[in-house]
Every structure is written in structure tokens, then in C-alpha cells.
């Protein structure tokens, strides 16, 4: 009888220990819908940019030049040179960056600073698309999926990270850092895309 009771206590202890440990297992708390969901949401968003970006830019560049005369001429020249091939390469490079961030986020149960920075940058990127659309008073590539995919996903994923207790504190410095990281990734992807297209 004593051995059975001890066995029962041991069984209960093992079950209790696993119940206590389970919420702390990062990947259990944050599933792939949050981490790899970032890659899926990015792919949906960038599909719109690939489909519309270069063509829209060519059609609207003269009007944009007139509307924003303070923009340096070298910026317009760079935009003029972007074609579908270069843009496609740039999107592929950015996809590798986002995939790496999503994978690191999954391995760390969402705790990764790289993943959370990419998530914040993605959400801020969506807000920038809406600001661009407001500035031109019309459609810009990326503005269709921003309010229905980008921003809702970023807010939902941050809420899941918060509930799991792994969301890093939001600060003005962090927001600026997220924008800077997103901008740097964009510069790198377009630079590599241009090199591949012309190489």
C-alpha cells in the first residue's frame, strides 16, 4: 500500500512539475501562427507590391515629381531605374531576412529581439504605406493590404506576445530602432537586388 501511495505521489509530482513547466516553454506559449505568421503576412503584403509597384511608379512618377518638387532629383532618377526584375530580386532578399527573423522567433518562443524588432518594423511599415496613400490622396502599392493584413497582424501578434509574458517593453527608442532596422533591410535588399539584376 505504501509503495502505491509513493508511486501515486510521484506520479502527481511529475504531472504537477510538467504543468508548472509548460507555460514557461516558450515555443508552447507562442506557436507558429505568431512567428511564421509574420512571414506569411509579409508574403501577402509584398505580393501586392510586386504586382503593382514598378508599374504604378512608372505611371505616376511625372505627377509625383510635380507634386513634391522638394524631393532631390537623384531620388527620382533612382526610382526611374527600378524595373520588375530588380524589384523581384529585392523582394526575394527581403524575404530571406524576414524568414530568418521568423525562424529565430519560433526557436526562442517569441522572445527574440530580432523577431520582435521585425514585427514592430512590419507594423510601422504598414502605417507608412497609409501615410504615403494619404500624401498622394490615392492608392499607393502596399496601401491595400496594410490596413487589412499588416497592421492587424502586427497588433494581434504583439497581443499574443504580451499574454505570454515575452513582449519587450515598447519605447520611443525601440520604435525608432524598428523603423531604422526596417529601413536598413530595405536599403540592403534593394542594393542586392540591383546588383543581381545588373550582374
Short mmCIF file of C-alpha atoms in Angstrom, two decimals:
data_model
loop_
_atom_site.label_atom_id
_atom_site.label_comp_id
_atom_site.label_asym_id
_atom_site.label_seq_id
_atom_site.Cartn_x
_atom_site.Cartn_y
_atom_site.Cartn_z
CA UNK A 1 0.00 0.00 0.00
CA UNK A 2 2.81 2.38 0.90
CA UNK A 3 4.59 1.75 -2.39
CA UNK A 4 1.39 2.50 -4.27
CA UNK A 5 0.91 5.73 -2.35
CA UNK A 6 4.50 6.75 -3.02
CA UNK A 7 4.05 5.90 -6.70
CA UNK A 8 0.87 7.95 -6.77
CA UNK A 9 2.61 10.89 -5.13
CA UNK A 10 5.47 10.59 -7.56
CA UNK A 11 3.04 10.48 -10.48
CA UNK A 12 1.23 13.53 -9.16
CA UNK A 13 4.54 15.32 -8.62
CA UNK A 14 5.64 14.55 -12.18
CA UNK A 15 2.32 15.77 -13.56
CA UNK A 16 2.46 18.90 -11.39
CA UNK A 17 6.03 19.66 -12.46
CA UNK A 18 5.12 19.36 -16.13
CA UNK A 19 2.06 21.57 -15.59
CA UNK A 20 4.22 24.21 -13.96
CA UNK A 21 6.93 23.96 -16.62
CA UNK A 22 4.54 24.03 -19.57
CA UNK A 23 3.63 27.74 -19.56
CA UNK A 24 7.33 28.56 -19.39
CA UNK A 25 8.20 26.58 -22.53
CA UNK A 26 8.48 29.49 -24.96
CA UNK A 27 7.55 27.64 -28.13
CA UNK A 28 4.48 26.16 -26.37
CA UNK A 29 3.27 29.61 -25.36
CA UNK A 30 3.90 31.19 -28.77
CA UNK A 31 3.04 29.00 -31.74
CA UNK A 32 3.94 29.22 -35.42
CA UNK A 33 0.85 31.32 -36.18
CA UNK A 34 2.64 34.22 -34.47
CA UNK A 35 6.23 33.61 -35.55
CA UNK A 36 5.90 32.12 -39.02
CA UNK A 37 2.71 34.12 -39.38
CA UNK A 38 4.98 37.15 -39.77
CA UNK A 39 6.47 35.59 -42.89
CA UNK A 40 3.01 34.69 -44.25
CA UNK A 41 1.64 38.19 -43.63
CA UNK A 42 4.73 39.73 -45.21
CA UNK A 43 4.36 37.48 -48.29
CA UNK A 44 0.73 38.55 -48.78
CA UNK A 45 1.67 42.20 -48.42
CA UNK A 46 4.66 42.05 -50.73
CA UNK A 47 2.67 40.14 -53.36
CA UNK A 48 0.68 43.35 -53.75
CA UNK A 49 3.86 45.41 -54.03
CA UNK A 50 5.37 43.05 -56.62
CA UNK A 51 2.16 43.08 -58.67
CA UNK A 52 1.72 46.85 -58.62
CA UNK A 53 4.94 48.56 -57.55
CA UNK A 54 7.12 49.20 -60.61
CA UNK A 55 4.17 49.66 -62.98
CA UNK A 56 2.44 52.13 -60.64
CA UNK A 57 5.67 54.05 -60.14
CA UNK A 58 6.30 54.46 -63.86
CA UNK A 59 2.76 55.68 -64.43
CA UNK A 60 2.76 58.18 -61.55
CA UNK A 61 6.36 59.42 -61.47
CA UNK A 62 5.72 62.61 -63.54
CA UNK A 63 2.81 63.61 -61.29
CA UNK A 64 4.83 62.83 -58.16
CA UNK A 65 7.69 65.00 -59.41
CA UNK A 66 5.32 67.93 -59.84
CA UNK A 67 3.58 67.38 -56.53
CA UNK A 68 6.76 67.03 -54.47
CA UNK A 69 9.30 69.43 -56.04
CA UNK A 70 11.49 69.48 -52.93
CA UNK A 71 12.48 65.84 -53.34
CA UNK A 72 16.07 65.69 -54.70
CA UNK A 73 16.33 64.79 -58.38
CA UNK A 74 18.66 61.86 -57.65
CA UNK A 75 15.81 60.18 -55.74
CA UNK A 76 13.55 60.34 -58.80
CA UNK A 77 16.36 59.00 -61.01
CA UNK A 78 16.85 56.02 -58.72
CA UNK A 79 13.12 55.30 -58.75
CA UNK A 80 13.03 55.60 -62.55
CA UNK A 81 15.67 52.90 -62.86
CA UNK A 82 13.79 50.30 -60.81
CA UNK A 83 12.30 47.61 -63.06
CA UNK A 84 10.33 44.44 -62.36
CA UNK A 85 13.43 42.24 -62.33
CA UNK A 86 15.34 44.35 -59.84
CA UNK A 87 12.25 44.75 -57.69
CA UNK A 88 11.66 41.00 -57.70
CA UNK A 89 15.22 40.32 -56.57
CA UNK A 90 14.88 42.92 -53.81
CA UNK A 91 11.69 41.30 -52.55
CA UNK A 92 13.39 37.88 -52.54
CA UNK A 93 16.28 39.23 -50.45
CA UNK A 94 13.84 40.84 -48.03
CA UNK A 95 12.02 37.51 -47.84
CA UNK A 96 15.22 35.82 -46.64
CA UNK A 97 15.61 38.48 -43.93
CA UNK A 98 12.00 38.11 -42.75
CA UNK A 99 12.22 34.30 -42.84
CA UNK A 100 15.36 34.39 -40.68
CA UNK A 101 13.63 36.66 -38.15
CA UNK A 102 10.53 34.43 -38.08
CA UNK A 103 12.60 31.26 -37.61
CA UNK A 104 14.59 32.84 -34.78
CA UNK A 105 11.36 33.98 -33.17
CA UNK A 106 9.98 30.43 -33.35
CA UNK A 107 13.13 28.91 -31.85
CA UNK A 108 13.02 31.34 -28.92
CA UNK A 109 9.28 31.16 -28.29
CA UNK A 110 8.81 34.74 -29.48
CA UNK A 111 11.44 36.17 -27.12
CA UNK A 112 13.92 37.01 -29.90
CA UNK A 113 14.77 40.71 -30.15
CA UNK A 114 15.32 40.14 -33.88
CA UNK A 115 11.82 38.72 -34.30
CA UNK A 116 10.11 41.37 -32.21
CA UNK A 117 12.05 44.12 -33.98
CA UNK A 118 10.98 42.71 -37.35
CA UNK A 119 7.37 42.50 -36.15
CA UNK A 120 7.42 46.12 -34.97
CA UNK A 121 9.10 47.24 -38.17
CA UNK A 122 6.47 45.41 -40.20
CA UNK A 123 3.63 47.16 -38.38
CA UNK A 124 5.29 50.56 -38.71
CA UNK A 125 5.89 49.82 -42.39
CA UNK A 126 2.13 49.38 -42.79
CA UNK A 127 1.50 52.75 -41.15
CA UNK A 128 3.99 54.35 -43.53
CA UNK A 129 2.07 52.92 -46.50
CA UNK A 130 -1.10 54.53 -45.20
CA UNK A 131 0.76 57.83 -44.76
CA UNK A 132 2.01 57.60 -48.35
CA UNK A 133 -1.52 56.98 -49.62
CA UNK A 134 -2.75 59.98 -47.64
CA UNK A 135 0.08 62.14 -49.04
CA UNK A 136 -0.82 61.35 -52.66
CA UNK A 137 -4.56 61.24 -51.86
CA UNK A 138 -5.00 57.91 -53.54
CA UNK A 139 -3.71 54.37 -53.90
CA UNK A 140 -0.03 53.53 -53.47
CA UNK A 141 1.41 50.00 -53.75
CA UNK A 142 1.10 48.31 -50.37
CA UNK A 143 -1.70 50.51 -49.07
CA UNK A 144 -4.43 47.94 -49.82
CA UNK A 145 -3.01 45.15 -47.65
CA UNK A 146 -1.66 47.43 -44.91
CA UNK A 147 -4.99 48.05 -43.12
CA UNK A 148 -6.30 44.50 -43.58
CA UNK A 149 -3.16 42.37 -43.20
CA UNK A 150 -0.07 44.24 -41.98
CA UNK A 151 -1.40 46.35 -39.13
CA UNK A 152 -3.98 43.84 -37.80
CA UNK A 153 -1.39 41.03 -37.80
CA UNK A 154 1.22 43.15 -36.02
CA UNK A 155 -1.28 44.18 -33.33
CA UNK A 156 -2.57 40.60 -32.92
CA UNK A 157 0.94 39.12 -32.69
CA UNK A 158 2.02 41.73 -30.14
CA UNK A 159 -1.07 40.92 -28.07
CA UNK A 160 -0.16 37.21 -28.12
CA UNK A 161 3.41 38.01 -27.07
CA UNK A 162 2.09 40.22 -24.27
CA UNK A 163 -0.24 37.49 -22.96
CA UNK A 164 2.65 35.04 -22.98
CA UNK A 165 4.75 37.48 -20.95
CA UNK A 166 7.54 37.70 -23.54
CA UNK A 167 6.80 41.07 -25.19
CA UNK A 168 9.62 43.54 -24.77
CA UNK A 169 8.66 46.97 -23.40
CA UNK A 170 7.60 49.48 -26.04
CA UNK A 171 9.65 52.67 -26.01
CA UNK A 172 10.17 55.60 -28.36
CA UNK A 173 13.74 54.44 -28.80
CA UNK A 174 12.52 50.96 -29.72
CA UNK A 175 10.08 52.38 -32.27
CA UNK A 176 12.83 54.44 -33.87
CA UNK A 177 15.08 51.40 -33.84
CA UNK A 178 12.38 49.31 -35.52
CA UNK A 179 11.96 51.89 -38.26
CA UNK A 180 15.72 52.16 -38.70
CA UNK A 181 16.09 48.37 -38.93
CA UNK A 182 13.26 48.15 -41.47
CA UNK A 183 14.82 50.97 -43.49
CA UNK A 184 18.25 49.34 -43.38
CA UNK A 185 16.80 46.00 -44.50
CA UNK A 186 15.05 47.76 -47.37
CA UNK A 187 18.25 49.52 -48.46
CA UNK A 188 20.20 46.26 -48.32
CA UNK A 189 17.54 44.30 -50.22
CA UNK A 190 17.27 46.89 -52.99
CA UNK A 191 21.05 47.21 -53.18
CA UNK A 192 21.48 43.45 -53.57
CA UNK A 193 18.53 43.35 -55.97
CA UNK A 194 20.14 45.99 -58.19
CA UNK A 195 23.47 44.14 -58.11
CA UNK A 196 21.81 40.83 -59.05
CA UNK A 197 19.73 42.41 -61.81
CA UNK A 198 22.75 44.04 -63.40
CA UNK A 199 25.36 41.43 -62.59
#
